Coordinates of C-alpha atoms and ligand atoms in Angstrom, one line a residue:
X1 CA 25.4 -17.5 18.3
X2 CA 23.7 -18.7 21.4
X3 CA 20.8 -20.4 19.6
X4 CA 20.1 -21.9 16.2
X5 CA 16.6 -22.6 15.0
X6 CA 15.2 -23.6 11.7
X7 CA 12.2 -22.7 9.6
X8 CA 10.8 -23.4 6.1
X9 CA 10.0 -19.8 5.3
X10 CA 11.1 -16.7 7.3
X11 CA 9.2 -13.4 6.5
X12 CA 10.9 -10.3 7.7
X13 CA 8.2 -7.7 8.6
X14 CA 4.8 -8.3 10.2
X15 CA 2.9 -5.4 8.5
X16 CA -0.1 -6.1 6.3
X17 CA 2.2 -7.5 3.5
X18 CA 4.1 -9.9 5.7
X19 CA 1.0 -11.1 7.6
X20 CA -1.2 -11.7 4.5
X21 CA 1.7 -13.4 2.7
X22 CA 2.2 -15.7 5.7
X23 CA -1.5 -16.5 5.8
X24 CA -1.6 -17.2 2.0
X25 CA 1.4 -19.5 2.3
X26 CA -0.1 -21.4 5.2
X27 CA -3.4 -21.6 3.3
X28 CA -1.5 -23.3 0.5
X29 CA -0.3 -25.9 2.9
X30 CA 3.2 -24.5 3.8
X31 CA 4.3 -25.3 7.3
X32 CA 6.9 -23.9 9.6
X33 CA 6.5 -20.2 8.7
X34 CA 8.1 -17.6 11.0
X35 CA 7.3 -13.9 10.8
X36 CA 9.8 -11.6 12.5
X37 CA 9.1 -7.9 13.2
X38 CA 11.5 -5.5 14.9
X39 CA 8.7 -3.3 16.2
X40 CA 5.2 -3.7 17.6
X41 CA 2.1 -4.9 15.9
X42 CA 0.8 -2.1 13.6
X43 CA 3.8 0.0 14.3
X44 CA 4.8 0.3 10.6
X45 CA 2.9 2.0 7.7
X46 CA 0.2 -0.7 8.0
X47 CA -1.1 1.0 11.2
X48 CA -0.8 4.6 10.0
X49 CA -2.3 4.9 6.6
X50 CA -5.3 6.4 4.8
X51 CA -7.0 3.0 4.2
X52 CA -8.1 3.9 0.6
X53 CA -8.4 1.0 -1.9
X54 CA -8.8 1.2 -5.6
X55 CA -8.2 -1.1 -8.6
X56 CA -8.4 1.4 -11.5
X57 CA -5.3 3.3 -12.5
X58 CA -4.2 4.7 -15.8
X59 CA -1.6 2.0 -16.7
X60 CA -2.6 -1.5 -17.7
X61 CA 0.0 -3.0 -15.4
X62 CA -1.2 -1.2 -12.2
X63 CA -4.8 -1.7 -13.1
X64 CA -4.5 -5.5 -13.7
X65 CA -2.6 -6.0 -10.5
X66 CA -4.7 -3.7 -8.2
X67 CA -8.0 -4.9 -9.6
X68 CA -7.0 -8.4 -8.7
X69 CA -6.3 -7.1 -5.2
X70 CA -9.7 -5.4 -5.0
X71 CA -11.2 -8.8 -5.9
X72 CA -9.3 -10.3 -3.1
X73 CA -10.4 -7.6 -0.7
X74 CA -14.0 -8.5 -1.4
X75 CA -13.5 -12.1 -0.3
X76 CA -11.0 -11.5 2.5
X77 CA -13.3 -11.4 5.5
X78 CA -14.6 -14.9 4.6
X79 CA -11.2 -16.3 4.0
X80 CA -9.7 -14.9 7.2
X81 CA -12.8 -15.7 9.3
X82 CA -12.7 -12.1 10.5
X83 CA -14.5 -8.9 9.3
X84 CA -11.9 -6.7 7.7
X85 CA -14.5 -4.0 7.1
X86 CA -13.7 -3.5 3.5
X87 CA -16.4 -1.0 2.4
X88 CA -17.2 -0.7 -1.3
X89 CA -18.2 3.0 -1.0
X90 CA -16.8 3.9 -4.5
X91 CA -13.7 5.9 -5.4
X92 CA -13.7 9.2 -7.2
X93 CA -10.6 10.3 -9.1
X94 CA -10.8 14.1 -9.6
X95 CA -9.0 16.1 -12.2
X96 CA -8.6 19.9 -11.8
X97 CA -6.7 20.5 -15.0
X98 CA -6.8 19.6 -18.7
X99 CA -3.6 17.6 -18.2
X100 CA -5.1 15.4 -15.5
X101 CA -8.3 15.1 -17.6
X102 CA -6.1 13.6 -20.3
X103 CA -4.8 11.1 -17.7
X104 CA -8.5 10.2 -17.0
X105 CA -9.0 9.6 -20.7
X106 CA -6.2 7.0 -20.6
X107 CA -7.5 5.6 -17.4
X108 CA -11.0 5.0 -18.8
X109 CA -9.6 3.3 -21.9
X110 CA -7.4 1.1 -19.6
X111 CA -10.4 0.3 -17.4
X112 CA -12.4 -0.8 -20.4
X113 CA -9.6 -3.0 -21.6
X114 CA -9.2 -4.6 -18.2
X115 CA -12.9 -5.0 -17.4
X116 CA -12.8 -2.5 -14.5
X117 CA -16.2 -0.9 -13.6
X118 CA -15.6 2.9 -14.0
X119 CA -17.7 5.8 -15.2
X120 CA -16.8 9.3 -16.4
X121 CA -19.3 11.5 -14.6
X122 CA -21.4 14.2 -16.1
X123 CA -21.7 17.6 -14.3
X124 CA -24.9 16.7 -12.5
X125 CA -23.5 13.3 -11.5
X126 CA -20.3 14.9 -10.1
X127 CA -22.5 17.1 -7.9
X128 CA -24.4 14.0 -6.8
X129 CA -21.3 12.0 -6.0
X130 CA -19.3 14.8 -4.3
X131 CA -21.9 17.4 -3.3
X132 CA -19.5 19.0 -0.7
X133 CA -16.9 19.7 -3.4
X134 CA -16.4 23.1 -5.0
X135 CA -17.8 22.1 -8.4
X136 CA -16.1 25.0 -10.2
X137 CA -12.7 23.5 -9.5
X138 CA -13.5 20.2 -11.0
X139 CA -12.6 19.7 -14.7
X140 CA -13.3 15.9 -14.9
X141 CA -14.1 13.0 -12.6
X142 CA -14.1 9.2 -12.8
X143 CA -16.0 7.0 -10.4
X144 CA -14.8 3.5 -9.6
X145 CA -17.7 1.5 -8.3
X146 CA -15.6 -1.2 -6.6
X147 CA -13.1 1.1 -4.8
X148 CA -13.5 2.0 -1.2
X149 CA -11.8 1.8 2.2
X150 CA -10.4 -1.0 4.4
X151 CA -9.7 0.3 7.9
X152 CA -6.2 -0.9 8.9
X153 CA -7.1 -1.9 12.4
X154 CA -9.7 -4.4 11.1
X155 CA -7.5 -5.7 8.3
X156 CA -4.5 -6.1 10.5
X157 CA -6.5 -7.8 13.2
X158 CA -8.0 -10.2 10.7
X159 CA -4.6 -11.1 9.3
X160 CA -3.0 -11.6 12.7
X161 CA -5.9 -13.8 13.9
X162 CA -5.9 -15.9 10.8
X163 CA -2.1 -16.4 10.9
X164 CA -2.4 -17.5 14.5
X165 CA -5.1 -20.0 13.6
X166 CA -2.9 -21.4 10.8
X167 CA 0.0 -21.9 13.3
X168 CA 2.3 -19.2 11.9
X169 CA 5.0 -18.3 14.4
X170 CA 4.6 -14.5 14.9
X171 CA 7.4 -12.7 16.7
X172 CA 7.1 -8.9 17.3
X173 CA 10.0 -7.1 19.0
X174 CA 12.5 -9.3 17.1
X175 CA 14.8 -7.4 14.8
X176 CA 16.6 -9.1 11.9
X177 CA 20.2 -7.8 12.2
X178 CA 21.9 -9.8 9.5
X179 CA 21.8 -12.7 7.0
X180 CA 24.0 -15.6 6.3
X181 CA 24.8 -16.7 2.7
X182 CA 26.0 -20.1 1.4
X183 CA 26.4 -21.2 -2.2
X184 CA 24.7 -18.2 -3.7
X185 CA 21.6 -18.3 -1.5
X186 CA 20.5 -17.0 1.8
X187 CA 20.9 -19.8 4.3
X188 CA 20.0 -18.1 7.6
X189 CA 18.4 -15.0 9.2
X190 CA 20.2 -13.6 12.2
X191 CA 18.3 -11.8 15.0
X192 CA 20.9 -10.7 17.6
X193 CA 22.3 -13.9 19.1
X194 CA 19.8 -16.2 17.4
X195 CA 20.2 -17.7 14.0
X196 CA 17.2 -19.2 12.1
X197 CA 18.2 -21.5 9.2
X198 CA 15.7 -21.0 6.4
X199 CA 14.9 -22.5 3.0
X200 CA 13.4 -19.2 1.8
X201 CA 13.4 -15.7 3.1
X202 CA 10.9 -12.9 2.2
X203 CA 11.8 -9.3 3.0
X204 CA 8.5 -7.4 3.6
X205 CA 10.0 -4.8 5.9
X206 CA 8.4 -1.6 4.5
X207 CA 10.7 1.4 4.5
X208 CA 13.6 -0.8 5.9
X209 CA 13.5 -3.3 3.0
X210 CA 16.4 -1.7 1.0
X211 CA 18.6 -1.6 4.1
X212 CA 17.9 -5.2 4.7
X213 CA 18.6 -6.1 1.1
X214 CA 22.0 -4.4 1.4
X215 CA 22.7 -6.6 4.5
X216 CA 21.8 -9.6 2.4
X217 CA 24.3 -8.5 -0.2
X218 CA 21.9 -7.3 -3.0
X219 CA 20.6 -4.0 -4.2
X220 CA 16.9 -3.0 -4.0
X221 CA 15.8 0.0 -6.0
X222 CA 13.6 1.8 -3.4
X223 CA 13.9 4.5 -0.8
X224 CA 12.1 5.5 2.4
X225 CA 9.6 8.3 1.7
X226 CA 7.8 10.1 4.5
X227 CA 4.2 11.4 4.3
X228 CA 1.7 12.6 6.9
X229 CA -2.0 12.2 7.4
X230 CA -4.7 13.9 9.4
X231 CA -8.1 13.2 10.9
X232 CA -10.8 15.8 11.6
X233 CA -13.3 15.9 14.4
X234 CA -16.3 13.7 13.5
X235 CA -19.0 15.4 11.4
X236 CA -22.1 14.4 9.7
X237 CA -21.7 12.5 6.4
X238 CA -20.4 14.9 3.7
X239 CA -17.9 12.9 1.6
X240 CA -19.3 9.6 0.3
X241 CA -16.6 7.9 -1.7
X242 CA -12.9 7.6 -1.2
X243 CA -11.3 10.5 -3.2
X244 CA -8.0 11.2 -5.0
X245 CA -7.4 14.8 -6.0
X246 CA -4.6 13.9 -8.4
X247 CA -3.5 17.5 -9.2
X248 CA -3.0 18.1 -5.5
X249 CA -1.4 14.7 -4.7
X250 CA -4.1 14.5 -2.1
X251 CA -6.4 11.7 -0.9
X252 CA -9.3 11.8 1.5
X253 CA -12.3 9.9 2.8
X254 CA -14.8 10.1 5.6
X255 CA -14.8 7.3 8.1
X256 CA -17.9 5.5 9.5
X257 CA -17.3 7.6 12.7
X258 CA -17.5 10.8 10.7
X259 CA -13.8 11.8 10.8
X260 CA -12.4 13.2 7.5
X261 CA -9.1 11.4 7.0
X262 CA -6.5 12.2 4.4
X263 CA -3.2 13.7 3.4
X264 CA -1.1 15.3 0.7
X265 CA 2.4 14.6 -0.6
X266 CA 4.3 17.8 -0.1
X267 CA 7.6 18.6 -1.9
X268 CA 10.6 18.6 0.4
X269 CA 9.0 16.6 3.3
X270 CA 9.5 13.1 1.9
X271 CA 13.3 13.0 2.5
X272 CA 13.0 13.1 6.3
X273 CA 13.8 9.8 8.0
X274 CA 11.4 10.0 10.9
X275 CA 7.6 9.8 11.4
X276 CA 7.2 12.9 13.5
X277 CA 4.3 15.0 12.3
X278 CA 5.0 18.7 11.5
X279 CA 3.5 22.1 11.6
X280 CA 4.7 22.6 8.1
X281 CA 2.4 20.0 6.7
X282 CA -0.8 20.7 8.6
X283 CA -1.8 24.1 7.0
X284 CA -0.7 23.0 3.5
X285 CA -2.9 19.9 3.6
X286 CA -5.7 21.9 5.1
X287 CA -5.4 24.5 2.3
X288 CA -5.9 21.7 -0.3
X289 CA -8.9 20.4 1.6
X290 CA -10.6 23.7 2.1
X291 CA -10.1 24.7 -1.5
X292 CA -11.9 21.6 -2.6
X293 CA -14.3 21.2 0.3
X294 CA -15.1 24.7 1.5
X295 CA -17.5 23.4 4.2
X296 CA -14.7 21.9 6.3
X297 CA -13.0 25.3 6.9
X298 CA -14.1 25.5 10.5
X299 CA -13.5 21.9 11.5
X300 CA -10.9 21.0 14.0
X301 CA -8.0 18.6 13.2
X302 CA -8.0 16.0 15.9
X303 CA -5.0 13.9 15.0
X304 CA -2.0 14.2 12.7
X305 CA 0.6 11.5 12.2
X306 CA 3.5 10.5 9.9
X307 CA 4.5 7.3 8.3
X308 CA 7.0 5.9 5.7
X309 CA 6.3 4.6 2.2
X310 CA 9.0 2.8 0.3
X311 CA 8.7 3.7 -3.3
X312 CA 10.7 2.3 -6.2
X313 CA 11.7 4.8 -8.8
X314 CA 8.4 4.3 -10.7
X315 CA 6.3 4.2 -7.5
X316 CA 5.2 0.6 -8.1
X317 CA 5.8 -2.4 -5.8
X318 CA 8.8 -4.7 -6.0
X319 CA 7.6 -8.3 -6.0
X320 CA 9.3 -11.7 -6.3
X321 CA 12.6 -13.4 -6.1
X322 CA 15.8 -11.4 -6.4
X323 CA 17.7 -12.6 -9.5
X324 CA 21.0 -12.5 -7.7
X325 CA 20.0 -14.7 -4.7
X326 CA 17.4 -17.3 -5.5
X327 CA 16.1 -17.9 -2.0
X328 CA 15.5 -14.3 -1.3
X329 CA 12.1 -12.8 -2.1
X330 CA 10.6 -9.4 -1.7
X331 CA 7.3 -7.7 -1.1
X332 CA 8.6 -4.2 -1.0
X333 CA 8.5 -0.8 -2.7
X334 CA 5.0 -0.1 -1.6
X335 CA 3.1 3.2 -2.0
X336 CA -0.4 1.7 -2.3
X337 CA 0.4 -1.2 0.0
X338 CA -3.0 -1.5 1.6
X339 CA -4.8 -1.5 -1.7
X340 CA -2.3 -4.0 -3.0
X341 CA -1.8 -6.3 0.0
X342 CA -4.3 -9.1 -0.6
X343 CA -3.4 -9.3 -4.3
X344 CA 0.3 -9.3 -3.7
X345 CA 0.0 -12.0 -1.0
X346 CA -2.1 -14.2 -3.2
X347 CA 0.3 -13.9 -6.2
X348 CA 3.5 -14.1 -4.2
X349 CA 2.3 -17.2 -2.3
X350 CA 1.3 -18.8 -5.6
X351 CA 4.8 -18.0 -7.1
X352 CA 6.6 -19.3 -4.0
X353 CA 4.6 -22.6 -3.8
X354 CA 4.2 -23.4 -7.5
X355 CA 7.1 -21.6 -9.2
X356 CA 4.5 -19.9 -11.5
X357 CA 4.9 -16.2 -11.9
X358 CA 1.4 -14.7 -12.6
X359 CA 1.3 -12.2 -15.5
X360 CA -0.2 -9.6 -13.2
X361 CA 2.8 -9.7 -10.9
X362 CA 5.5 -10.1 -13.6
X363 CA 5.7 -6.3 -14.5
X364 CA 6.7 -5.5 -10.9
X365 CA 9.8 -7.8 -10.9
X366 CA 12.5 -6.6 -8.5
X367 CA 15.1 -6.2 -11.4
X368 CA 12.9 -4.2 -13.8
X369 CA 15.0 -1.0 -13.5
X370 CA 18.3 -2.6 -14.5
X371 CA 16.4 -4.2 -17.4
X372 CA 15.1 -0.7 -18.3
X373 CA 11.5 -1.7 -17.8
X374 CA 9.9 0.7 -15.2
X375 CA 6.1 0.8 -15.1
X376 CA 4.9 4.4 -15.3
X377 CA 1.6 5.3 -13.6
X378 CA 0.1 8.8 -13.9
X379 CA -3.0 8.7 -11.7
X380 CA -1.4 7.9 -8.4
X381 CA -1.2 10.6 -5.7
X382 CA 2.5 10.3 -5.5
X383 CA 4.9 12.4 -7.6
X384 CA 7.1 10.2 -9.8
X385 CA 9.6 13.1 -10.0
X386 CA 10.1 13.0 -6.2
X387 CA 10.5 9.2 -6.0
X388 CA 12.6 8.6 -9.1
Ligands
LIG401 C1 0.2 8.4 6.0 C2 0.0 7.2 5.1 C3 -1.1 7.1 4.3 C4 -1.3 6.0 3.5 N1 -2.4 5.8 2.8 C5 -2.6 4.7 2.0 C6 -3.8 4.4 1.4 O1 -4.8 5.2 1.5 N2 -3.9 3.3 0.6 C7 -2.9 2.4 0.4 O2 -3.0 1.4 -0.3 N3 -1.7 2.6 1.1 C8 -1.5 3.7 1.9 N4 -0.4 3.9 2.5 C9 0.7 3.0 2.3 C10 0.6 1.7 3.1 O3 0.3 2.0 4.4 C11 1.8 0.9 3.0 O4 2.2 0.7 1.6 C12 1.7 -0.5 3.6 O5 1.2 -0.4 4.9 C13 3.0 -1.3 3.5 O6 2.8 -2.5 4.3 P1 4.2 -3.3 4.7 O7 3.7 -4.5 5.4 O8 5.0 -3.4 3.4 O9 5.0 -2.3 5.6 P2 4.9 -1.9 7.1 O10 3.5 -1.9 7.6 O11 5.7 -0.7 7.4 O12 5.6 -3.2 7.8 C14 6.9 -3.4 7.8 C15 7.4 -4.0 9.1 O13 8.7 -4.4 9.0 C16 9.3 -4.3 10.2 N5 10.8 -4.2 10.1 C17 11.5 -3.2 9.6 N6 12.8 -3.5 9.8 C18 12.9 -4.8 10.3 C19 14.0 -5.6 10.7 N7 15.3 -5.3 10.5 N8 13.7 -6.8 11.3 C20 12.4 -7.2 11.5 N9 11.3 -6.4 11.1 C21 11.6 -5.2 10.6 C22 8.7 -3.0 10.8 O14 8.7 -3.0 12.2 C23 7.3 -3.0 10.3 O15 6.3 -3.5 11.2 C24 -0.2 5.0 3.3 C25 0.9 5.2 4.1 C26 1.1 6.2 5.0 C27 2.3 6.4 5.8

């Protein structure tokens, strides 16, 4: 090693998870925090996502956790001192089958229990909320008043600026290549020929988190999972809320500029280990969109891009300390990592600083699979069969 440094907390990964966690730790008075990122700012999934945010799901665990995150989104601009452009435009969850309608039954019950503001829409209300949709295809619809979108460029800028103001040491272009262990804990993070001694290490490295866990000598139950998204040319407003078409594993919204942005999970595509967009995906996503929103049939697709999720076998996040290495923590396994970022950062920072594991975070413990406690969620636009 040519250089040895030291830090109180090292966070591996400067995406939305790593940055917001660093901010929350600094906000709770932690000093000497270093964020290391192998790539460039916004190079990971946090710079290439759909930006949709919702709190209401069908399971109690997801709903309690993500609703807390939506609460955090609402106050985030004020806390960061930067407009993150969270827009409470509403979120429509659309069912096109009786099976999915039954999922919405469960979701409504869960929302009532968890105090989430949601409404099952009558036929006339469906036509008001999504007038551009082919109403004959819709079997059922829930509208979440507090859901919406958070453009990643604004959220990432806010997080970066706030971290800098708090004195967080942010290093992009700095790959973590290894870890050192001593007495059953991680003692240092290695970046090429530099070693950083650390009291605590958090891996928030998106799709690379499981590989890094292996380097640290522990197993993380998650795998990289490729999806693609697309943006149309800008058009006049036609889709008001953020939308999940749960039978089609498709999500969509219209940006303030008028672009229709969305994507679909497609069988067979997720196993690829690159972020190159494909001609295979474009027409299939377009088919889903034109089926549901016939008016977009003649629109041009302006951009198409790929990115990596990192789902655990149940699609939920992996949060907290690893039971086999007490100084190693994770914010990983993300599928809804934009929606969940402010909530995860808040609860993880609280756990790291106070030792108190919040009940909303506990179900997503890193070791839940070996304890036989997965958290199943049926209303996400990700197929549990393909991540499990
Ligand atoms: C097409 C697409 C659409 C999506 N739509 C939505 C959506 O609508 N709503 C939603 O909530 N979520 C969505 N997501 C998911 C969301 O983007 C992610 O869950 C979230 O960005 C994860 O944030 P992160 O910080 O964990 O990961 P990332 O942003 O990927 O950051 C991880 C960072 O770790 C760094 N890293 C990796 N290896 C190393 C190493 N060895 N050393 C140092 N650094 C390393 C990487 O360079 C990267 O910057 C979508 C994702 C994609 C791809």
